Amino acid sequence: GKFKGMVRILEERGFDTKKLKVQCNRKFECPSGSTICCLQHILYNQSDFVNVESLLEQSCKVKGFTVMFLLKFHCELTFI
């Protein structure tokens, strides 16, 4: 349960973090096709970070509800 930070998490997974930047630029835009350009991009693509349920999904699952995240549409066009 304690926050470790990106560097420590990636070092524990065997990545060499000394030569990499934390992020590519201020807009979080990495070069297309790059997989190990910055720490943030590497961590974002790790399998256990990609498939994490949100707190809302976890809470509803415990109560027996299903959560559906839908695209944002104008209220008159939404089928709900």
mmCIF file with all atom_site columns, C-alpha atoms in Angstrom:
data_model
loop_
_atom_site.group_PDB
_atom_site.id
_atom_site.type_symbol
_atom_site.label_atom_id
_atom_site.label_alt_id
_atom_site.label_comp_id
_atom_site.label_asym_id
_atom_site.label_entity_id
_atom_site.label_seq_id
_atom_site.pdbx_PDB_ins_code
_atom_site.Cartn_x
_atom_site.Cartn_y
_atom_site.Cartn_z
_atom_site.occupancy
_atom_site.B_iso_or_equiv
_atom_site.pdbx_formal_charge
_atom_site.auth_seq_id
_atom_site.auth_comp_id
_atom_site.auth_asym_id
_atom_site.auth_atom_id
_atom_site.pdbx_PDB_model_num
ATOM 1  C CA . GLY A 1 1  ? 0.000   0.000  0.000   1.00 0.00 ? 1  GLY A CA 1
ATOM 2  C CA . LYS A 1 2  ? 2.695   2.700  -0.080  1.00 0.00 ? 2  LYS A CA 1
ATOM 3  C CA . PHE A 1 3  ? 3.482   4.933  -3.059  1.00 0.00 ? 3  PHE A CA 1
ATOM 4  C CA . LYS A 1 4  ? 6.834   3.980  -4.598  1.00 0.00 ? 4  LYS A CA 1
ATOM 5  C CA . GLY A 1 5  ? 7.105   6.148  -7.677  1.00 0.00 ? 5  GLY A CA 1
ATOM 6  C CA . MET A 1 6  ? 7.618   5.315  -11.338 1.00 0.00 ? 6  MET A CA 1
ATOM 7  C CA . VAL A 1 7  ? 11.384  4.930  -11.131 1.00 0.00 ? 7  VAL A CA 1
ATOM 8  C CA . ARG A 1 8  ? 11.317  2.391  -8.329  1.00 0.00 ? 8  ARG A CA 1
ATOM 9  C CA . ILE A 1 9  ? 8.461   0.366  -9.848  1.00 0.00 ? 9  ILE A CA 1
ATOM 10 C CA . LEU A 1 10 ? 10.223  0.111  -13.208 1.00 0.00 ? 10 LEU A CA 1
ATOM 11 C CA . GLU A 1 11 ? 13.593  -0.704 -11.606 1.00 0.00 ? 11 GLU A CA 1
ATOM 12 C CA . GLU A 1 12 ? 11.923  -3.574 -9.728  1.00 0.00 ? 12 GLU A CA 1
ATOM 13 C CA . ARG A 1 13 ? 10.682  -4.847 -13.101 1.00 0.00 ? 13 ARG A CA 1
ATOM 14 C CA . GLY A 1 14 ? 14.186  -4.787 -14.589 1.00 0.00 ? 14 GLY A CA 1
ATOM 15 C CA . PHE A 1 15 ? 14.118  -1.561 -16.621 1.00 0.00 ? 15 PHE A CA 1
ATOM 16 C CA . ASP A 1 16 ? 17.157  0.723  -16.790 1.00 0.00 ? 16 ASP A CA 1
ATOM 17 C CA . THR A 1 17 ? 15.658  4.073  -15.791 1.00 0.00 ? 17 THR A CA 1
ATOM 18 C CA . LYS A 1 18 ? 18.838  6.162  -15.590 1.00 0.00 ? 18 LYS A CA 1
ATOM 19 C CA . LYS A 1 19 ? 18.920  7.143  -19.279 1.00 0.00 ? 19 LYS A CA 1
ATOM 20 C CA . LEU A 1 20 ? 15.179  7.795  -19.715 1.00 0.00 ? 20 LEU A CA 1
ATOM 21 C CA . LYS A 1 21 ? 13.163  10.950 -19.151 1.00 0.00 ? 21 LYS A CA 1
ATOM 22 C CA . VAL A 1 22 ? 10.064  10.890 -16.954 1.00 0.00 ? 22 VAL A CA 1
ATOM 23 C CA . GLN A 1 23 ? 7.893   12.075 -19.864 1.00 0.00 ? 23 GLN A CA 1
ATOM 24 C CA . CYS A 1 24 ? 8.573   12.990 -23.497 1.00 0.00 ? 24 CYS A CA 1
ATOM 25 C CA . ASN A 1 25 ? 7.094   16.498 -23.388 1.00 0.00 ? 25 ASN A CA 1
ATOM 26 C CA . ARG A 1 26 ? 4.609   18.604 -21.435 1.00 0.00 ? 26 ARG A CA 1
ATOM 27 C CA . LYS A 1 27 ? 1.637   17.416 -23.500 1.00 0.00 ? 27 LYS A CA 1
ATOM 28 C CA . PHE A 1 28 ? 2.387   13.723 -22.791 1.00 0.00 ? 28 PHE A CA 1
ATOM 29 C CA . GLU A 1 29 ? 2.787   13.056 -26.536 1.00 0.00 ? 29 GLU A CA 1
ATOM 30 C CA . CYS A 1 30 ? 5.218   10.226 -27.193 1.00 0.00 ? 30 CYS A CA 1
ATOM 31 C CA . PRO A 1 31 ? 6.600   9.513  -30.688 1.00 0.00 ? 31 PRO A CA 1
ATOM 32 C CA . SER A 1 32 ? 4.411   7.062  -32.611 1.00 0.00 ? 32 SER A CA 1
ATOM 33 C CA . GLY A 1 33 ? 5.694   3.503  -32.624 1.00 0.00 ? 33 GLY A CA 1
ATOM 34 C CA . SER A 1 34 ? 7.943   4.051  -29.622 1.00 0.00 ? 34 SER A CA 1
ATOM 35 C CA . THR A 1 35 ? 7.552   1.663  -26.699 1.00 0.00 ? 35 THR A CA 1
ATOM 36 C CA . ILE A 1 36 ? 10.361  2.688  -24.348 1.00 0.00 ? 36 ILE A CA 1
ATOM 37 C CA . CYS A 1 37 ? 10.731  6.434  -24.950 1.00 0.00 ? 37 CYS A CA 1
ATOM 38 C CA . CYS A 1 38 ? 9.971   7.604  -21.385 1.00 0.00 ? 38 CYS A CA 1
ATOM 39 C CA . LEU A 1 39 ? 9.151   6.202  -17.942 1.00 0.00 ? 39 LEU A CA 1
ATOM 40 C CA . GLN A 1 40 ? 5.511   7.220  -18.152 1.00 0.00 ? 40 GLN A CA 1
ATOM 41 C CA . HIS A 1 41 ? 4.959   5.407  -21.469 1.00 0.00 ? 41 HIS A CA 1
ATOM 42 C CA . ILE A 1 42 ? 6.643   2.222  -20.235 1.00 0.00 ? 42 ILE A CA 1
ATOM 43 C CA . LEU A 1 43 ? 4.578   2.140  -17.041 1.00 0.00 ? 43 LEU A CA 1
ATOM 44 C CA . TYR A 1 44 ? 1.371   2.943  -18.935 1.00 0.00 ? 44 TYR A CA 1
ATOM 45 C CA . ASN A 1 45 ? 1.879   -0.147 -21.120 1.00 0.00 ? 45 ASN A CA 1
ATOM 46 C CA . GLN A 1 46 ? 2.597   -2.618 -18.309 1.00 0.00 ? 46 GLN A CA 1
ATOM 47 C CA . SER A 1 47 ? -0.099  -5.317 -18.262 1.00 0.00 ? 47 SER A CA 1
ATOM 48 C CA . ASP A 1 48 ? -1.044  -4.982 -14.595 1.00 0.00 ? 48 ASP A CA 1
ATOM 49 C CA . PHE A 1 49 ? -1.547  -1.219 -14.991 1.00 0.00 ? 49 PHE A CA 1
ATOM 50 C CA . VAL A 1 50 ? -3.616  -1.552 -18.184 1.00 0.00 ? 50 VAL A CA 1
ATOM 51 C CA . ASN A 1 51 ? -6.226  -3.944 -16.778 1.00 0.00 ? 51 ASN A CA 1
ATOM 52 C CA . VAL A 1 52 ? -6.989  -2.272 -13.440 1.00 0.00 ? 52 VAL A CA 1
ATOM 53 C CA . GLU A 1 53 ? -10.615 -1.824 -12.382 1.00 0.00 ? 53 GLU A CA 1
ATOM 54 C CA . SER A 1 54 ? -11.591 1.618  -11.159 1.00 0.00 ? 54 SER A CA 1
ATOM 55 C CA . LEU A 1 55 ? -12.730 2.167  -7.570  1.00 0.00 ? 55 LEU A CA 1
ATOM 56 C CA . LEU A 1 56 ? -16.293 2.619  -8.843  1.00 0.00 ? 56 LEU A CA 1
ATOM 57 C CA . GLU A 1 57 ? -16.160 -0.732 -10.670 1.00 0.00 ? 57 GLU A CA 1
ATOM 58 C CA . GLN A 1 58 ? -14.774 -2.502 -7.600  1.00 0.00 ? 58 GLN A CA 1
ATOM 59 C CA . SER A 1 59 ? -17.408 -1.023 -5.267  1.00 0.00 ? 59 SER A CA 1
ATOM 60 C CA . CYS A 1 60 ? -20.291 -1.860 -7.593  1.00 0.00 ? 60 CYS A CA 1
ATOM 61 C CA . LYS A 1 61 ? -19.009 -5.393 -8.171  1.00 0.00 ? 61 LYS A CA 1
ATOM 62 C CA . VAL A 1 62 ? -19.084 -6.037 -4.409  1.00 0.00 ? 62 VAL A CA 1
ATOM 63 C CA . LYS A 1 63 ? -22.718 -4.843 -4.292  1.00 0.00 ? 63 LYS A CA 1
ATOM 64 C CA . GLY A 1 64 ? -23.670 -6.933 -7.339  1.00 0.00 ? 64 GLY A CA 1
ATOM 65 C CA . PHE A 1 65 ? -24.087 -4.082 -9.835  1.00 0.00 ? 65 PHE A CA 1
ATOM 66 C CA . THR A 1 66 ? -22.628 -3.816 -13.313 1.00 0.00 ? 66 THR A CA 1
ATOM 67 C CA . VAL A 1 67 ? -20.935 -0.594 -14.417 1.00 0.00 ? 67 VAL A CA 1
ATOM 68 C CA . MET A 1 68 ? -20.986 0.439  -18.069 1.00 0.00 ? 68 MET A CA 1
ATOM 69 C CA . PHE A 1 69 ? -18.847 3.319  -19.309 1.00 0.00 ? 69 PHE A CA 1
ATOM 70 C CA . LEU A 1 70 ? -20.419 4.815  -22.417 1.00 0.00 ? 70 LEU A CA 1
ATOM 71 C CA . LEU A 1 71 ? -19.206 7.416  -24.868 1.00 0.00 ? 71 LEU A CA 1
ATOM 72 C CA . LYS A 1 72 ? -20.286 10.986 -24.259 1.00 0.00 ? 72 LYS A CA 1
ATOM 73 C CA . PHE A 1 73 ? -23.184 12.007 -26.491 1.00 0.00 ? 73 PHE A CA 1
ATOM 74 C CA . HIS A 1 74 ? -25.727 14.753 -26.428 1.00 0.00 ? 74 HIS A CA 1
ATOM 75 C CA . CYS A 1 75 ? -28.426 13.794 -23.899 1.00 0.00 ? 75 CYS A CA 1
ATOM 76 C CA . GLU A 1 76 ? -31.088 13.545 -26.633 1.00 0.00 ? 76 GLU A CA 1
ATOM 77 C CA . LEU A 1 77 ? -29.035 10.948 -28.523 1.00 0.00 ? 77 LEU A CA 1
ATOM 78 C CA . THR A 1 78 ? -28.226 8.667  -25.586 1.00 0.00 ? 78 THR A CA 1
ATOM 79 C CA . PHE A 1 79 ? -30.343 5.492  -25.524 1.00 0.00 ? 79 PHE A CA 1
ATOM 80 C CA . ILE A 1 80 ? -30.670 5.411  -21.714 1.00 0.00 ? 80 ILE A CA 1
#
